[in-house]
Coordinates of C-alpha atoms in Angstrom, one line a residue:
M269 CA -173.4 -28.4 66.0
D270 CA -170.8 -28.1 63.2
K271 CA -170.0 -31.2 61.1
Q272 CA -166.2 -32.0 62.4
T273 CA -164.0 -35.1 61.9
I274 CA -161.7 -35.1 64.6
W275 CA -158.7 -37.6 65.5
T276 CA -158.2 -37.9 69.3
I277 CA -155.8 -40.3 71.2
R278 CA -156.0 -40.7 75.0
K279 CA -154.2 -42.7 77.6
T280 CA -155.4 -46.1 78.9
D281 CA -154.5 -48.2 82.0
N282 CA -153.6 -51.2 79.7
P283 CA -149.8 -51.7 79.7
K284 CA -149.9 -53.7 76.5
F285 CA -152.4 -51.2 74.7
P286 CA -151.7 -47.9 76.4
Y287 CA -153.5 -45.7 74.0
R288 CA -157.2 -45.5 72.5
L289 CA -157.5 -43.8 69.1
T290 CA -161.0 -42.5 68.0
I291 CA -162.0 -40.7 64.9
K292 CA -165.5 -39.0 65.1
S293 CA -167.3 -37.3 62.3
S294 CA -170.4 -35.0 63.3
N295 CA -170.6 -37.2 66.8
E296 CA -170.5 -40.5 64.6
T297 CA -167.8 -43.0 65.5
L298 CA -165.7 -43.9 62.5
L299 CA -163.0 -45.8 64.3
D300 CA -162.4 -46.6 67.8
L301 CA -159.1 -48.7 68.5
Y302 CA -156.7 -49.6 71.2
T303 CA -153.3 -49.1 70.0
Q304 CA -149.7 -50.0 71.3
D305 CA -148.4 -46.5 70.7
K306 CA -149.1 -42.9 69.6
W307 CA -147.8 -43.3 66.0
P308 CA -146.1 -46.0 63.9
G309 CA -142.9 -44.0 62.9
T310 CA -140.3 -46.4 61.7
K311 CA -141.8 -49.4 63.2
G312 CA -143.8 -50.1 60.1
N313 CA -146.9 -51.5 61.9
I314 CA -148.6 -51.2 65.4
F315 CA -150.8 -54.0 66.1
C316 CA -154.4 -52.6 67.2
L317 CA -157.6 -54.1 68.9
R318 CA -161.0 -52.7 68.5
A319 CA -162.3 -50.9 71.6
L320 CA -165.0 -52.2 73.8
S321 CA -168.2 -50.4 72.7
G322 CA -169.3 -50.0 76.4
V323 CA -166.7 -47.8 77.3
V324 CA -167.1 -44.1 76.4
P325 CA -163.6 -42.7 75.0
E326 CA -164.0 -39.4 76.9
E327 CA -164.0 -41.7 80.3
E328 CA -160.9 -43.4 79.1
G329 CA -158.1 -41.3 80.3
E330 CA -156.0 -38.3 79.8
E331 CA -156.0 -36.8 76.1
V332 CA -152.8 -36.9 74.4
E333 CA -153.7 -35.1 71.0
S334 CA -156.7 -34.0 69.2
V335 CA -156.3 -33.3 65.4
S336 CA -158.9 -32.4 62.4
V337 CA -159.0 -34.9 59.8
W338 CA -158.5 -33.7 56.3
K339 CA -159.5 -36.8 54.6
Y340 CA -160.9 -40.2 55.4
G341 CA -161.4 -43.1 52.8
V342 CA -162.0 -46.8 52.7
Y343 CA -160.5 -49.1 50.3
G344 CA -161.2 -52.5 50.5
K345 CA -159.8 -53.9 53.9
R346 CA -158.0 -50.6 54.5
A347 CA -158.9 -47.3 55.9
T348 CA -156.8 -44.3 55.1
V349 CA -156.5 -41.0 56.8
I350 CA -155.0 -37.8 56.3
L351 CA -154.6 -35.5 59.2
D352 CA -154.7 -31.6 58.9
R353 CA -150.9 -30.9 60.1
P354 CA -147.6 -30.6 58.4
R355 CA -145.9 -33.8 59.6
Q356 CA -146.9 -37.4 60.6
K357 CA -150.3 -36.7 58.7
R358 CA -150.7 -40.1 56.4
C359 CA -151.4 -43.4 57.6
S360 CA -153.8 -46.3 57.1
F361 CA -155.4 -49.3 59.1
L362 CA -155.7 -52.7 57.5
F363 CA -158.3 -54.8 58.7
L364 CA -157.7 -58.6 58.2
T365 CA -159.5 -62.0 59.2
R366 CA -157.7 -65.2 59.9
A367 CA -159.0 -68.5 60.7
Y368 CA -158.2 -70.2 63.8
K369 CA -155.6 -73.0 63.6
Q370 CA -156.7 -75.2 66.3
K371 CA -160.7 -74.6 66.5
E372 CA -163.3 -73.4 64.0
G373 CA -164.0 -69.7 63.5
E374 CA -162.0 -66.6 62.5
Y375 CA -160.4 -63.7 64.4
E376 CA -159.6 -60.0 63.5
Q377 CA -156.1 -58.5 63.2
I378 CA -156.0 -54.8 62.8
F379 CA -152.6 -52.9 61.6
W380 CA -151.7 -49.5 61.9
Q381 CA -149.4 -48.5 59.1
T382 CA -147.8 -45.3 57.8
Q383 CA -146.7 -44.2 54.4
Q384 CA -143.1 -44.1 55.6
G385 CA -143.3 -47.5 57.1
L386 CA -144.8 -49.0 53.9
T387 CA -142.1 -47.5 51.9
Q388 CA -139.2 -48.7 54.0
R389 CA -140.6 -52.2 54.2
K390 CA -141.2 -52.5 50.4
S391 CA -144.1 -54.9 51.1
K392 CA -145.3 -57.0 48.2
Y393 CA -148.8 -55.5 47.4
K394 CA -151.7 -58.0 47.7
L395 CA -154.9 -57.3 45.8
S396 CA -158.0 -56.5 48.3
Y397 CA -160.4 -59.0 46.8
N398 CA -158.2 -61.9 45.7
R399 CA -160.4 -64.9 46.2
K400 CA -162.3 -66.5 43.5
E401 CA -165.7 -65.8 42.9
N402 CA -168.6 -67.8 41.7
L403 CA -170.0 -65.3 39.3
K404 CA -173.3 -65.4 37.4
I405 CA -173.3 -63.0 34.5
F406 CA -176.5 -61.8 33.0
I407 CA -176.5 -61.2 29.4
D408 CA -179.1 -59.0 27.7
S409 CA -181.3 -61.3 25.4
G410 CA -180.8 -58.7 22.7
E411 CA -177.3 -59.6 22.3
R412 CA -176.8 -61.3 19.2
Y413 CA -173.1 -62.1 19.5
P414 CA -172.4 -61.8 23.1
W415 CA -168.8 -61.8 24.8
N416 CA -167.9 -65.1 26.4
F417 CA -167.0 -65.5 30.0
P418 CA -165.3 -69.2 30.6
A419 CA -165.0 -68.6 34.0
A420 CA -168.6 -67.3 34.9
E421 CA -172.1 -68.9 34.6
E422 CA -173.7 -67.1 31.8
I423 CA -177.6 -66.4 32.0
K424 CA -179.4 -64.9 29.1
E425 CA -182.5 -62.4 30.1
S426 CA -183.9 -59.2 29.1
L427 CA -182.1 -56.6 31.4
P428 CA -183.7 -53.3 32.1
L429 CA -180.6 -51.5 31.3
G430 CA -177.1 -52.2 29.8
D431 CA -175.9 -55.3 28.0
Y432 CA -174.2 -57.2 30.8
A433 CA -174.9 -57.3 34.5
I434 CA -174.2 -59.0 37.9
K435 CA -177.0 -59.3 40.6
D436 CA -177.3 -59.4 44.5
N437 CA -180.4 -59.9 46.7
Y438 CA -181.5 -56.4 46.0
G439 CA -181.4 -56.4 42.0
I440 CA -178.6 -55.2 39.8
L441 CA -175.4 -54.9 41.3
A442 CA -173.3 -53.9 38.4
V443 CA -174.0 -53.2 34.7
V444 CA -171.9 -52.8 31.6
E445 CA -173.0 -50.9 28.3
R446 CA -171.3 -52.6 25.3
K447 CA -170.3 -50.8 22.1
T448 CA -168.7 -51.9 19.1
F449 CA -166.7 -49.3 17.0
N450 CA -169.7 -49.1 14.6
N451 CA -172.2 -48.8 17.4
F452 CA -170.6 -45.9 19.0
M453 CA -170.1 -44.0 15.7
A454 CA -173.8 -44.5 15.2
E455 CA -174.6 -42.9 18.8
L456 CA -172.5 -39.9 17.8
G457 CA -175.4 -39.3 15.2
N458 CA -177.9 -38.4 18.2
L459 CA -175.8 -37.5 21.3
K460 CA -179.2 -36.1 22.9
K461 CA -180.7 -39.5 22.9
F462 CA -177.3 -41.1 24.0
H463 CA -176.8 -38.8 26.9
Q464 CA -180.5 -39.8 28.0
H465 CA -179.5 -43.5 28.0
L466 CA -176.0 -43.1 29.9
S467 CA -177.7 -40.9 32.3
E468 CA -180.0 -44.0 33.4
L469 CA -176.7 -46.1 33.3
G470 CA -175.0 -43.7 35.5
N471 CA -177.6 -44.2 38.1
C472 CA -176.3 -47.6 38.9
R473 CA -173.6 -47.6 41.7
H474 CA -171.3 -49.8 39.7
S475 CA -171.3 -49.1 36.0
A476 CA -169.2 -48.7 32.8
L477 CA -169.3 -48.1 29.0
V478 CA -167.0 -50.6 27.4
I479 CA -166.0 -49.6 24.0
E480 CA -164.5 -52.4 21.7
A481 CA -161.9 -49.8 20.0
N482 CA -158.7 -47.8 21.1
Y483 CA -159.3 -44.2 21.6
D484 CA -157.1 -43.1 18.8
D485 CA -159.3 -45.0 16.2
F486 CA -161.8 -42.3 16.7
L487 CA -159.1 -39.7 15.6
K488 CA -158.5 -41.4 12.1
K489 CA -160.3 -39.5 9.5
E490 CA -160.4 -42.5 7.2
K491 CA -162.2 -44.4 9.9
I492 CA -164.8 -42.0 11.2
K493 CA -166.2 -40.3 8.0
P494 CA -168.4 -38.3 7.6
Y495 CA -167.1 -37.0 11.1
T496 CA -163.7 -35.4 11.8
G497 CA -161.3 -36.5 14.5
F498 CA -161.9 -33.1 16.1
F499 CA -165.7 -33.6 16.4
A500 CA -165.2 -37.2 17.7
A501 CA -162.7 -36.1 20.5
K502 CA -165.0 -33.2 21.4
A503 CA -168.1 -35.7 21.7
I504 CA -166.1 -38.2 23.7
G505 CA -165.1 -35.3 26.1
E506 CA -168.6 -34.1 26.4
I507 CA -169.8 -37.6 27.1
Q508 CA -167.4 -38.0 30.1
A509 CA -167.6 -34.5 31.3
S510 CA -171.5 -34.8 31.2
H511 CA -171.4 -38.2 33.1
P512 CA -168.3 -38.1 35.3
R513 CA -169.5 -41.2 37.5
L514 CA -169.6 -43.2 34.5
P515 CA -165.9 -44.9 33.2
I516 CA -165.5 -45.0 29.7
I517 CA -163.3 -47.9 28.7
F518 CA -161.6 -47.9 25.5
A519 CA -160.7 -51.8 25.6
G520 CA -159.5 -52.1 22.0
S521 CA -160.8 -55.2 21.1
R522 CA -163.7 -57.7 22.0
K523 CA -161.6 -60.2 23.7
T524 CA -160.1 -57.6 25.8
A525 CA -163.4 -55.7 26.7
A526 CA -164.7 -59.3 27.9
V527 CA -161.7 -59.6 30.2
W528 CA -162.1 -56.2 31.7
T529 CA -165.8 -56.6 32.3
Y530 CA -165.2 -60.2 34.0
N531 CA -162.8 -58.7 36.5
F532 CA -165.1 -55.5 36.8
F533 CA -167.8 -57.7 37.8
S534 CA -165.6 -60.4 39.9
N535 CA -164.1 -57.6 42.0
T536 CA -167.3 -55.5 42.4
Q537 CA -169.1 -58.8 43.8
A538 CA -166.1 -59.7 46.1
K539 CA -166.1 -56.0 47.6
T540 CA -169.9 -56.4 48.5
R541 CA -169.2 -59.8 50.1
D542 CA -166.2 -58.8 52.2
K543 CA -167.1 -59.5 55.7
A544 CA -163.9 -57.7 56.7
G545 CA -164.9 -54.5 55.2
D546 CA -168.4 -54.3 56.9
Y547 CA -167.0 -52.3 59.7
L548 CA -165.2 -50.2 57.5
K549 CA -168.1 -49.7 55.0
E550 CA -170.1 -48.4 58.0
S551 CA -167.7 -45.9 59.0
A552 CA -167.4 -44.6 55.2
V553 CA -171.1 -43.9 55.2
K554 CA -170.7 -41.9 58.4
Y555 CA -168.0 -39.7 57.4
R556 CA -168.6 -36.2 56.7
P557 CA -165.8 -34.3 55.2
S558 CA -164.2 -31.3 57.4
G559 CA -160.9 -29.5 57.6
S560 CA -159.1 -27.5 55.1
N561 CA -160.3 -29.1 51.9
L562 CA -159.0 -27.4 48.8
L563 CA -161.7 -29.0 46.6
A564 CA -164.6 -27.6 48.9
E565 CA -162.9 -24.3 48.6
D566 CA -162.9 -24.4 45.0
E567 CA -166.6 -25.5 45.0
I568 CA -167.5 -22.5 47.2
R569 CA -165.6 -20.3 44.9
R570 CA -167.6 -21.9 41.7
K571 CA -170.9 -21.4 43.6
I572 CA -170.4 -17.8 44.4
Y573 CA -169.4 -17.0 41.0
E574 CA -171.9 -19.1 39.0
E575 CA -174.9 -19.9 41.2
M576 CA -175.3 -17.6 44.2
P577 CA -177.2 -14.2 44.0
E578 CA -175.4 -11.0 44.1
R579 CA -176.3 -11.0 47.9
F580 CA -176.3 -13.9 50.2
T581 CA -175.9 -15.0 53.9
T582 CA -173.5 -17.4 55.4
S583 CA -176.5 -19.9 56.1
E584 CA -177.7 -19.7 52.4
M585 CA -174.2 -20.5 51.4
A586 CA -173.9 -23.6 53.9
S587 CA -177.2 -24.9 52.8
Q588 CA -175.6 -25.3 49.2
L589 CA -172.8 -27.4 50.7
P590 CA -174.4 -29.9 53.1
R591 CA -171.2 -32.1 53.4
C592 CA -169.1 -29.2 54.7
E593 CA -169.3 -27.9 58.4
S594 CA -170.5 -24.5 58.7
Q595 CA -167.5 -23.5 60.5
F596 CA -165.4 -24.4 57.5
V597 CA -167.8 -22.4 55.1
R598 CA -167.2 -19.5 57.4
N599 CA -163.6 -19.8 57.2
A600 CA -163.7 -20.0 53.3
L601 CA -165.8 -17.2 52.9
N602 CA -163.5 -15.0 55.1
K603 CA -160.5 -16.1 52.9
L604 CA -162.3 -15.3 49.7
K605 CA -163.0 -11.9 51.4
K606 CA -159.3 -11.3 52.0
E607 CA -158.8 -12.2 48.2
G608 CA -161.3 -9.5 47.3
V609 CA -163.8 -12.0 45.7
I610 CA -166.6 -10.8 48.2
Y611 CA -167.3 -8.3 51.0
S612 CA -169.3 -8.3 54.0
F613 CA -171.6 -6.2 56.1
R614 CA -174.0 -7.0 59.1
S615 CA -177.8 -6.9 58.8
G616 CA -179.1 -7.6 62.3
R617 CA -177.9 -10.9 63.3
E618 CA -176.8 -12.2 59.9
I619 CA -173.6 -11.4 58.1
V620 CA -174.4 -10.7 54.3
W621 CA -172.1 -11.2 51.9
N622 CA -172.0 -9.1 48.3
K623 CA -170.1 -10.2 45.4
T624 CA -167.4 -7.7 44.4
S625 CA -167.7 -6.4 40.6
Q626 CA -165.0 -8.4 38.6

């Protein structure tokens, strides 16, 4: 079955929550909520409740609408959705937990909001992870003059990678590689070795390279001899292009680098401990992109030009893009056929595609 992400709204028999909204990806349920209306509109917010897991959505009632989802993302306590239609296509769902006033425990509040409603309300933005963390920062024992973290407990030990890290029950949760200006300049003298080290660093889900200098410091010829500013800029660009998942932070100074690292660690730890986000984290893992994704079309085009043989089948192309539904791959190939990038013919039960001569 094709991997599809579908937004569906059905009627219910509940007068307070007359609609049920579900988002499914490859038959995995991402969101399943009872709602007070079909769309927030100018109301700004619609209050929602989680649907009962025992009730199958298809048995709920008459279908009101069914739309493909162009993008689904989770950021902190918020799930954002972009629908594949020209109007009323952007919205988000905010998941909050509140403490009971008269008894112990917490209850959940879910608000359905639109981009228009948020703009009109001009609400003050609240940080997703705003609580104070009891942070333990591990400092590599090889650090001679380490950064100071007054708000955290500092623990010196030998780290398998990086200079600073935080941990959870499973090991290293986040890691930072520190470089002074002179350290970084020395690394430029052996970029192959540095690339190997950064590849290992980038394997950690939360990692960063933090430099105690400004970017333009590496463009000043009086500072970077024997290199030129052109070489340094190209080298930095090569490093970032080769390790796209690894942020390079030009902090400007030792103090600012420590401040950035503390907040990076604090928010990463808070994110992993966020109970309200557990439901959304699970939904994000289940999500498989579908719809008219322009980035995926560009990826198909690039693979055809650079990686695919002169002749290939639809199934061979689809195997190179496991996150895209097969119907989307077929549609994208037909679109490229109209553009003259490829042409097709049938061989038995398979459609075979050929590259056109450029």
